[in-house]
Amino acid sequence: MNRNRIFSRREIEARIADGKTIIISEGRVLQLDGWLDRHPGGKLAVLHMVGRDATDEINVYHSQKTLRLMNKYRIGRIAIDEPWVNFTPPIRGGIFRSITSHDSSSSEDDDDSRSVNSSSSLDYSSATSVEDAATRDVYRRPSTAAKPRLAKSASASLSSQSRDDKTKGLLSSSNQQLQCPTSYTTSVEQKEIDRDLEHYPSLDPATQRNITVKYQQLHQRVKDEGFYDCRYSEYGKEFLRYSTFFALFIIALRAEWYMTSAVLLGLFWHQIMFSAHDAGHMGITHRFVPDTLIGMFVADFCCGLSIGWWKSSHNVHHLVTNHPSHDPDIQNVPLLATSPSFFHSLHSSYYDFTFIFDKFATLAVPIQHYTYYPIMCIARFNLYLLSWLHLLSPRSANLGAASWTRPTEITFMLGYWYLFGYLLLWRSIPTWTLRVAFVLVSHIVTMPLHVQITLSHFAMSTADLGDAECFPQKQLRTTMDVSCPAWLDFIHGGLQFQAVHHLFPRVPRHNLRRLQVLVRQFCEDTGIEYKILGFMDGNKEVLGRLGEVAGQVEMLVKCQAYMAETGESGLH
């Protein structure tokens, strides 16, 4: 095979149409079919990059050793005289054309080249998605006149009278299209897209390329200045803190102070899971086997949560952050909805499941800004379920060098349930009342961790601006940081630097505060907003967003009722 062969865009499209897993990285054409089932981070992370220039994503997620191994999958190169124009991956609805006997390759390549050069900056693919084809105007920069705006987070506190007035105005509008619930939902989505297009740098190729170049320069600086070097002394301090909580838990349990011991166990879980997050990103030793074993011991054995499930879910979350159809971290319907896109009953590419926006959702989502904290109190129980569903599914069966991970995880998880379920709950706590109370208290104590996880994303944009948006702008547009003094870093566990972390996920968390300074400079240099709020203000922002979507659901329900009364078709 000639690995220096130059592939045209049309040839790559045809290979993807034939089912090949083709990704572009640093001008190389990588065919990853043989790696897909062996990828330790799960195949979905790879599938979301098909047809795209994934240079930045690949470089920041992988070690130098892994990057060198990727050359084995190189089948050629692309022409370097002009930037690659991303396709929409098949998993996101991209449509690709095979080369038939009636095709003339040379003429089609010329046509594609002329099409790319003459198209608008946002007409980024000859292989479009079905959704994009239907809503092509969504991704065009709006004119400066009469730009629609999204409501501020204060919309959560709109009075019922105000909402009724708005509904009457909507339903009595002479524009009949606005009377349709589906059209109403689409218009709300459009407002968020228009807002992002207005407040963030242009999606034209030159602007996005400039941001990418500066990001790559920043990444080189991160490597040169030692930000990837783990300060193991910090983990010594972490170990002392974990050990203290665990020792106090044992002491309280032996003294039969059951509720006190439950609180201390919850604090132990809360603190030690930060290290599982580090290990899951290979941010401790930067080597797969040691970090995976650390992650399994902390997550599976100490906490009863699958690190394999976390990797599978979290890697996708990082690549398609806040995308309603693809990011599993925001797919919480029918209890919570952070985007009006969920009103369409979206199909999740991660779960391969359609989240139906049904009658229960229309009852639960309008009060979600009140139920958010209670749901976070019991969120850990859902993680138990997701962990076992993952481990018992074919998705967890890695091949090749990672084949040992699934049986090891199951062993560690069974060990957790033997210790927690049998030795602790059954053998050490005398009554069912105390057992139930112990479980509830220990799990509710971990609630701040779940709030911390959602805080940086629930209030941020869920708009999809298409495949022209570069990696760093996408991450900063959908993620915010939380401000806190350095002495409180141990409470937040590095999760307060989510924007910085999303740009450089393998940087050890104890270096993120220093790196934050460089990220601020990068944002000032590129004109990308760097959003950072205090913990209380961040919570207010999240509640405001949930309240905003709650208000939209109320409006939607009233639109549906109006349609039913007039005999028109509704959303369902």
Short mmCIF file of C-alpha atoms in Angstrom, two decimals, residues 109-508:
data_model
loop_
_atom_site.label_atom_id
_atom_site.label_comp_id
_atom_site.label_asym_id
_atom_site.label_seq_id
_atom_site.Cartn_x
_atom_site.Cartn_y
_atom_site.Cartn_z
CA ASP A 109 -13.23 15.99 -7.93
CA ASP A 110 -13.08 19.19 -9.91
CA ASP A 111 -16.76 19.82 -9.21
CA ASP A 112 -16.21 19.25 -5.50
CA SER A 113 -13.25 21.58 -5.46
CA ARG A 114 -15.16 24.32 -7.22
CA SER A 115 -18.13 23.73 -4.91
CA VAL A 116 -16.01 24.11 -1.81
CA ASN A 117 -14.33 27.24 -3.07
CA SER A 118 -17.47 28.94 -4.28
CA SER A 119 -19.78 27.99 -1.44
CA SER A 120 -20.51 30.10 1.58
CA SER A 121 -18.25 29.57 4.56
CA LEU A 122 -20.91 27.51 6.27
CA ASP A 123 -21.76 25.25 3.32
CA TYR A 124 -19.20 22.85 4.60
CA SER A 125 -20.05 19.47 3.16
CA SER A 126 -21.32 17.82 0.03
CA ALA A 127 -22.34 15.05 2.40
CA THR A 128 -24.99 16.68 4.52
CA SER A 129 -27.23 15.30 7.18
CA VAL A 130 -30.94 14.85 6.68
CA GLU A 131 -31.56 17.35 9.45
CA ASP A 132 -29.15 19.90 7.97
CA ALA A 133 -30.75 19.59 4.55
CA ALA A 134 -34.11 20.42 6.07
CA THR A 135 -32.82 23.34 8.13
CA ARG A 136 -29.94 24.71 6.07
CA ASP A 137 -30.69 28.31 7.01
CA VAL A 138 -30.20 27.49 10.68
CA TYR A 139 -26.42 27.68 10.32
CA ARG A 140 -26.20 30.93 8.40
CA ARG A 141 -25.06 34.00 10.28
CA PRO A 142 -28.16 36.14 10.83
CA SER A 143 -28.32 39.66 9.53
CA THR A 144 -27.61 42.45 11.99
CA ALA A 145 -31.17 43.68 11.72
CA ALA A 146 -33.86 42.27 13.96
CA LYS A 147 -31.78 39.48 15.50
CA PRO A 148 -33.92 37.28 17.71
CA ARG A 149 -32.79 36.90 21.30
CA LEU A 150 -33.12 34.13 23.84
CA ALA A 151 -34.68 35.02 27.12
CA LYS A 152 -32.30 35.60 30.03
CA SER A 153 -32.17 33.17 32.92
CA ALA A 154 -34.60 35.45 34.67
CA SER A 155 -37.27 33.85 32.53
CA ALA A 156 -37.39 31.18 35.22
CA SER A 157 -39.16 33.66 37.43
CA LEU A 158 -41.79 34.79 34.92
CA SER A 159 -45.15 34.98 36.56
CA SER A 160 -47.94 32.78 35.31
CA GLN A 161 -49.77 35.92 34.20
CA SER A 162 -46.82 36.97 32.06
CA ARG A 163 -46.66 33.53 30.48
CA ASP A 164 -50.40 33.55 29.83
CA ASP A 165 -50.09 36.91 28.10
CA LYS A 166 -47.26 35.61 25.96
CA THR A 167 -49.30 32.55 25.04
CA LYS A 168 -52.29 34.64 24.04
CA GLY A 169 -50.06 36.76 21.87
CA LEU A 170 -48.57 33.66 20.30
CA LEU A 171 -51.89 31.99 19.64
CA SER A 172 -53.55 35.10 18.26
CA SER A 173 -50.65 35.91 15.94
CA SER A 174 -51.55 36.38 12.31
CA ASN A 175 -48.53 34.23 11.48
CA GLN A 176 -50.21 30.83 11.41
CA GLN A 177 -46.86 28.99 11.46
CA LEU A 178 -46.24 30.15 15.02
CA GLN A 179 -49.40 28.38 16.12
CA CYS A 180 -47.82 24.98 15.44
CA PRO A 181 -46.03 23.51 18.49
CA THR A 182 -43.32 22.04 16.26
CA SER A 183 -42.69 25.43 14.70
CA TYR A 184 -42.60 27.02 18.14
CA THR A 185 -39.95 24.56 19.29
CA THR A 186 -37.89 25.13 16.17
CA SER A 187 -38.08 28.90 16.62
CA VAL A 188 -36.77 28.61 20.18
CA GLU A 189 -33.87 26.47 18.97
CA GLN A 190 -33.18 29.00 16.24
CA LYS A 191 -32.92 31.84 18.76
CA GLU A 192 -30.18 30.03 20.65
CA ILE A 193 -28.28 29.39 17.42
CA ASP A 194 -28.62 33.04 16.39
CA ARG A 195 -27.41 34.16 19.79
CA ASP A 196 -24.30 31.99 19.57
CA LEU A 197 -23.56 33.09 16.03
CA GLU A 198 -23.71 36.68 17.21
CA HIS A 199 -21.61 36.34 20.35
CA TYR A 200 -18.85 33.98 19.17
CA PRO A 201 -16.28 34.32 16.38
CA SER A 202 -17.40 33.80 12.81
CA LEU A 203 -17.55 30.26 11.45
CA ASP A 204 -15.84 31.23 8.22
CA PRO A 205 -12.80 29.01 7.43
CA ALA A 206 -10.19 31.75 7.91
CA THR A 207 -11.41 32.70 11.39
CA GLN A 208 -11.76 29.11 12.54
CA ARG A 209 -8.35 28.22 11.11
CA ASN A 210 -6.79 31.14 12.98
CA ILE A 211 -8.32 29.90 16.26
CA THR A 212 -7.11 26.37 15.56
CA VAL A 213 -3.54 27.52 14.88
CA LYS A 214 -3.45 29.53 18.11
CA TYR A 215 -4.87 26.58 20.03
CA GLN A 216 -2.20 24.28 18.62
CA GLN A 217 0.46 26.81 19.61
CA LEU A 218 -1.02 26.89 23.12
CA HIS A 219 -0.99 23.10 23.28
CA GLN A 220 2.69 23.07 22.33
CA ARG A 221 3.36 25.54 25.13
CA VAL A 222 1.42 23.32 27.54
CA LYS A 223 3.72 20.45 26.64
CA ASP A 224 6.92 22.53 26.71
CA GLU A 225 6.19 24.08 30.10
CA GLY A 226 5.48 20.77 31.80
CA PHE A 227 1.76 21.04 32.42
CA TYR A 228 1.41 17.31 31.69
CA ASP A 229 3.82 16.46 34.50
CA CYS A 230 1.89 14.99 37.41
CA ARG A 231 2.78 16.34 40.85
CA TYR A 232 2.58 13.11 42.80
CA SER A 233 3.12 14.93 46.09
CA GLU A 234 -0.40 16.34 45.66
CA TYR A 235 -1.76 12.79 45.55
CA GLY A 236 0.07 12.16 48.83
CA LYS A 237 -2.06 14.90 50.37
CA GLU A 238 -5.14 13.45 48.69
CA PHE A 239 -4.37 10.01 50.13
CA LEU A 240 -4.13 11.42 53.65
CA ARG A 241 -7.52 13.09 53.25
CA TYR A 242 -9.18 9.92 51.87
CA SER A 243 -7.62 7.81 54.62
CA THR A 244 -8.79 10.21 57.31
CA PHE A 245 -12.41 10.10 56.13
CA PHE A 246 -12.33 6.31 55.83
CA ALA A 247 -10.72 5.82 59.26
CA LEU A 248 -13.28 8.11 60.89
CA PHE A 249 -16.05 6.21 59.12
CA ILE A 250 -14.81 2.92 60.59
CA ILE A 251 -14.45 4.44 64.07
CA ALA A 252 -17.99 5.87 63.98
CA LEU A 253 -19.38 2.58 62.68
CA ARG A 254 -17.75 0.59 65.49
CA ALA A 255 -19.13 3.11 67.99
CA GLU A 256 -22.58 2.50 66.45
CA TRP A 257 -22.92 6.14 65.41
CA TYR A 258 -24.53 4.96 62.21
CA MET A 259 -25.64 8.27 60.73
CA THR A 260 -22.28 9.89 61.51
CA SER A 261 -20.50 7.00 59.82
CA ALA A 262 -22.86 7.35 56.82
CA VAL A 263 -21.88 11.01 56.42
CA LEU A 264 -18.18 10.14 56.64
CA LEU A 265 -18.54 7.36 54.05
CA GLY A 266 -20.30 9.79 51.72
CA LEU A 267 -17.46 12.29 52.14
CA PHE A 268 -14.95 9.53 51.40
CA TRP A 269 -16.81 8.67 48.17
CA HIS A 270 -17.09 12.34 47.23
CA GLN A 271 -13.36 12.96 47.60
CA ILE A 272 -11.89 9.77 46.18
CA MET A 273 -13.94 9.87 42.96
CA PHE A 274 -11.93 12.88 41.81
CA SER A 275 -8.95 10.55 41.46
CA ALA A 276 -11.05 8.16 39.36
CA HIS A 277 -11.76 11.07 37.02
CA ASP A 278 -8.02 11.76 36.76
CA ALA A 279 -7.25 8.11 36.06
CA GLY A 280 -10.04 7.82 33.50
CA HIS A 281 -8.36 10.58 31.50
CA MET A 282 -4.94 8.94 31.97
CA GLY A 283 -3.93 12.07 33.83
CA ILE A 284 -1.91 10.39 36.61
CA THR A 285 0.79 8.17 35.06
CA HIS A 286 -0.25 8.83 31.42
CA ARG A 287 -0.04 5.06 30.85
CA PHE A 288 -3.05 2.93 30.06
CA VAL A 289 -2.60 -0.06 32.36
CA PRO A 290 -1.58 1.74 35.59
CA ASP A 291 -4.18 4.48 35.22
CA THR A 292 -6.90 1.97 34.33
CA LEU A 293 -6.10 -0.12 37.40
CA ILE A 294 -6.13 2.99 39.60
CA GLY A 295 -9.48 3.96 38.10
CA MET A 296 -10.90 0.48 38.68
CA PHE A 297 -9.76 0.36 42.28
CA VAL A 298 -11.18 3.80 43.08
CA ALA A 299 -14.38 3.75 40.99
CA ASP A 300 -15.36 0.05 40.85
CA PHE A 301 -14.00 -1.31 44.14
CA CYS A 302 -14.27 1.71 46.45
CA CYS A 303 -17.39 3.34 44.97
CA GLY A 304 -19.28 0.65 43.02
CA LEU A 305 -19.22 2.61 39.76
CA SER A 306 -17.81 1.28 36.48
CA ILE A 307 -14.80 3.23 35.20
CA GLY A 308 -15.41 1.55 31.83
CA TRP A 309 -18.93 2.96 31.66
CA TRP A 310 -17.58 6.34 32.73
CA LYS A 311 -14.93 6.30 29.98
CA SER A 312 -17.41 5.24 27.32
CA SER A 313 -19.87 7.97 28.29
CA HIS A 314 -17.40 10.68 29.22
CA ASN A 315 -15.28 10.45 26.08
CA VAL A 316 -18.36 11.02 23.95
CA HIS A 317 -19.40 13.88 26.22
CA HIS A 318 -16.06 15.59 25.65
CA LEU A 319 -16.27 15.29 21.86
CA VAL A 320 -19.91 16.37 21.36
CA THR A 321 -20.38 18.48 24.47
CA ASN A 322 -23.97 19.56 25.13
CA HIS A 323 -25.32 18.18 21.85
CA PRO A 324 -28.85 17.03 22.73
CA SER A 325 -28.81 14.04 20.36
CA HIS A 326 -25.32 12.80 21.16
CA ASP A 327 -24.07 13.91 24.60
CA PRO A 328 -25.29 11.35 27.19
CA ASP A 329 -24.49 13.72 30.06
CA ILE A 330 -27.45 15.97 29.24
CA GLN A 331 -29.91 13.25 28.19
CA ASN A 332 -32.05 13.17 31.31
CA VAL A 333 -35.58 13.26 29.89
CA PRO A 334 -38.24 12.86 31.27
CA LEU A 335 -36.93 14.30 34.55
CA LEU A 336 -34.73 17.12 33.27
CA ALA A 337 -34.35 18.93 29.95
CA THR A 338 -31.73 21.60 29.27
CA SER A 339 -32.70 22.21 25.65
CA PRO A 340 -35.93 22.68 23.69
CA SER A 341 -34.51 20.13 21.24
CA PHE A 342 -35.74 17.42 23.60
CA PHE A 343 -39.32 18.46 22.82
CA HIS A 344 -38.84 16.66 19.47
CA SER A 345 -38.41 13.26 21.20
CA LEU A 346 -34.77 12.90 20.18
CA HIS A 347 -33.00 9.65 19.41
CA SER A 348 -29.79 9.23 21.40
CA SER A 349 -26.84 7.95 19.37
CA TYR A 350 -25.15 6.93 22.63
CA TYR A 351 -27.98 4.90 24.16
CA ASP A 352 -29.53 3.97 20.78
CA PHE A 353 -32.79 4.93 22.41
CA THR A 354 -35.46 7.53 21.69
CA PHE A 355 -36.21 9.85 24.61
CA ILE A 356 -39.93 10.33 24.16
CA PHE A 357 -41.17 13.70 25.36
CA ASP A 358 -44.38 12.24 26.71
CA LYS A 359 -47.10 13.25 29.14
CA PHE A 360 -44.86 12.58 32.14
CA ALA A 361 -42.17 14.85 30.70
CA THR A 362 -44.69 17.65 30.24
CA LEU A 363 -45.45 17.33 33.94
CA ALA A 364 -41.89 16.87 35.25
CA VAL A 365 -39.92 19.37 33.16
CA PRO A 366 -42.05 22.45 34.06
CA ILE A 367 -41.03 21.98 37.70
CA GLN A 368 -37.43 20.88 37.05
CA HIS A 369 -35.93 24.02 38.60
CA TYR A 370 -37.55 22.86 41.85
CA THR A 371 -36.72 19.15 41.53
CA TYR A 372 -33.10 19.63 40.36
CA TYR A 373 -31.49 19.39 43.81
CA PRO A 374 -33.66 16.47 45.03
CA ILE A 375 -32.77 14.58 41.83
CA MET A 376 -29.07 15.28 42.42
CA CYS A 377 -29.45 13.81 45.92
CA ILE A 378 -30.33 10.39 44.50
CA ALA A 379 -28.32 10.60 41.26
CA ARG A 380 -25.79 8.05 42.50
CA PHE A 381 -28.39 5.26 42.33
CA ASN A 382 -28.77 5.91 38.60
CA LEU A 383 -24.99 5.59 38.19
CA TYR A 384 -25.11 2.12 39.76
CA LEU A 385 -27.70 1.09 37.19
CA LEU A 386 -25.80 2.57 34.25
CA SER A 387 -22.59 0.90 35.42
CA TRP A 388 -24.08 -2.60 35.47
CA LEU A 389 -25.98 -2.08 32.22
CA HIS A 390 -22.68 -1.14 30.60
CA LEU A 391 -20.68 -4.04 32.03
CA LEU A 392 -23.33 -6.58 31.02
CA SER A 393 -23.68 -5.19 27.49
CA PRO A 394 -21.54 -6.01 24.42
CA ARG A 395 -20.28 -2.41 24.49
CA SER A 396 -17.94 -3.19 27.39
CA ALA A 397 -16.26 -6.13 25.62
CA ASN A 398 -12.94 -4.63 24.50
CA LEU A 399 -10.71 -6.64 22.21
CA GLY A 400 -6.96 -6.88 21.99
CA ALA A 401 -4.77 -5.48 24.78
CA ALA A 402 -7.77 -4.11 26.69
CA SER A 403 -9.70 -7.40 26.82
CA TRP A 404 -8.83 -7.86 30.52
CA THR A 405 -10.70 -4.74 31.61
CA ARG A 406 -14.26 -6.13 31.61
CA PRO A 407 -13.71 -9.20 33.82
CA THR A 408 -11.50 -7.16 36.14
CA GLU A 409 -14.18 -4.50 36.51
CA ILE A 410 -16.87 -7.08 37.24
CA THR A 411 -14.64 -8.63 39.90
CA PHE A 412 -13.99 -5.26 41.53
CA MET A 413 -17.68 -4.32 41.41
CA LEU A 414 -18.70 -7.61 43.05
CA GLY A 415 -16.09 -6.90 45.72
CA TYR A 416 -17.69 -3.51 46.38
CA TRP A 417 -21.16 -4.98 46.78
CA TYR A 418 -19.83 -7.73 49.05
CA LEU A 419 -18.21 -5.14 51.32
CA PHE A 420 -20.96 -2.50 51.17
CA GLY A 421 -24.05 -4.63 50.74
CA TYR A 422 -23.19 -7.68 52.84
CA LEU A 423 -20.50 -6.84 55.39
CA LEU A 424 -21.58 -3.24 56.03
CA LEU A 425 -25.34 -3.02 55.55
CA TRP A 426 -26.36 -6.58 56.40
CA ARG A 427 -23.81 -7.62 59.01
CA SER A 428 -22.90 -4.32 60.71
CA ILE A 429 -26.18 -2.39 60.87
CA PRO A 430 -28.86 -4.05 63.04
CA THR A 431 -32.25 -2.90 61.67
CA TRP A 432 -33.86 -2.25 58.30
CA THR A 433 -34.77 1.28 59.35
CA LEU A 434 -31.14 2.09 60.07
CA ARG A 435 -30.00 0.36 56.88
CA VAL A 436 -32.32 2.40 54.69
CA ALA A 437 -31.37 5.60 56.54
CA PHE A 438 -27.67 4.77 56.22
CA VAL A 439 -27.96 4.25 52.45
CA LEU A 440 -29.93 7.46 51.94
CA VAL A 441 -27.66 9.63 54.10
CA SER A 442 -24.40 8.30 52.63
CA HIS A 443 -25.66 8.81 49.09
CA ILE A 444 -27.22 12.23 49.69
CA VAL A 445 -23.90 13.47 51.06
CA THR A 446 -22.40 12.96 47.58
CA MET A 447 -24.97 15.36 46.09
CA PRO A 448 -22.50 18.29 45.75
CA LEU A 449 -20.38 16.14 43.43
CA HIS A 450 -23.32 15.63 41.07
CA VAL A 451 -24.15 19.33 41.20
CA GLN A 452 -20.51 20.10 40.41
CA ILE A 453 -20.57 17.76 37.41
CA THR A 454 -23.67 19.39 35.90
CA LEU A 455 -22.85 22.96 36.90
CA SER A 456 -20.40 23.65 34.09
CA HIS A 457 -22.70 22.47 31.29
CA PHE A 458 -26.40 22.71 32.18
CA ALA A 459 -26.39 26.50 31.89
CA MET A 460 -24.37 26.61 28.66
CA SER A 461 -25.43 26.50 25.03
CA THR A 462 -26.88 23.34 23.50
CA ALA A 463 -26.98 24.79 19.98
CA ASP A 464 -25.35 22.82 17.17
CA LEU A 465 -23.46 25.23 14.92
CA GLY A 466 -22.42 22.51 12.51
CA ASP A 467 -19.15 20.98 11.43
CA ALA A 468 -17.38 24.23 10.60
CA GLU A 469 -16.85 25.09 14.27
CA CYS A 470 -13.37 24.24 15.52
CA PHE A 471 -12.70 22.10 18.59
CA PRO A 472 -11.58 24.83 21.05
CA GLN A 473 -14.45 27.19 20.24
CA LYS A 474 -16.99 24.38 20.64
CA GLN A 475 -15.58 23.45 24.05
CA LEU A 476 -15.53 27.03 25.36
CA ARG A 477 -19.02 27.74 24.02
CA THR A 478 -20.54 24.79 25.87
CA THR A 479 -18.51 24.79 29.11
CA MET A 480 -17.93 27.25 31.93
CA ASP A 481 -15.52 27.39 34.86
CA VAL A 482 -16.39 27.97 38.50
CA SER A 483 -14.42 30.50 40.50
CA CYS A 484 -13.19 29.61 43.97
CA PRO A 485 -10.18 30.41 46.18
CA ALA A 486 -7.23 28.03 45.92
CA TRP A 487 -7.74 26.70 49.43
CA LEU A 488 -11.14 25.31 48.39
CA ASP A 489 -9.80 23.40 45.38
CA PHE A 490 -9.95 20.11 47.31
CA ILE A 491 -13.76 20.44 47.64
CA HIS A 492 -14.26 20.91 43.89
CA GLY A 493 -11.61 18.35 42.93
CA GLY A 494 -10.52 20.17 39.78
CA LEU A 495 -14.02 20.03 38.31
CA GLN A 496 -14.29 23.79 38.77
CA PHE A 497 -11.85 24.15 35.85
CA GLN A 498 -14.09 22.37 33.36
CA ALA A 499 -13.44 24.75 30.45
CA VAL A 500 -9.69 24.39 30.90
CA HIS A 501 -10.09 20.64 31.36
CA HIS A 502 -12.17 20.29 28.19
CA LEU A 503 -9.42 21.98 26.19
CA PHE A 504 -6.68 19.80 27.71
CA PRO A 505 -8.34 16.71 29.25
CA ARG A 506 -5.11 14.83 30.09
CA VAL A 507 -3.52 17.66 32.07
CA PRO A 508 -3.41 16.61 35.76
#
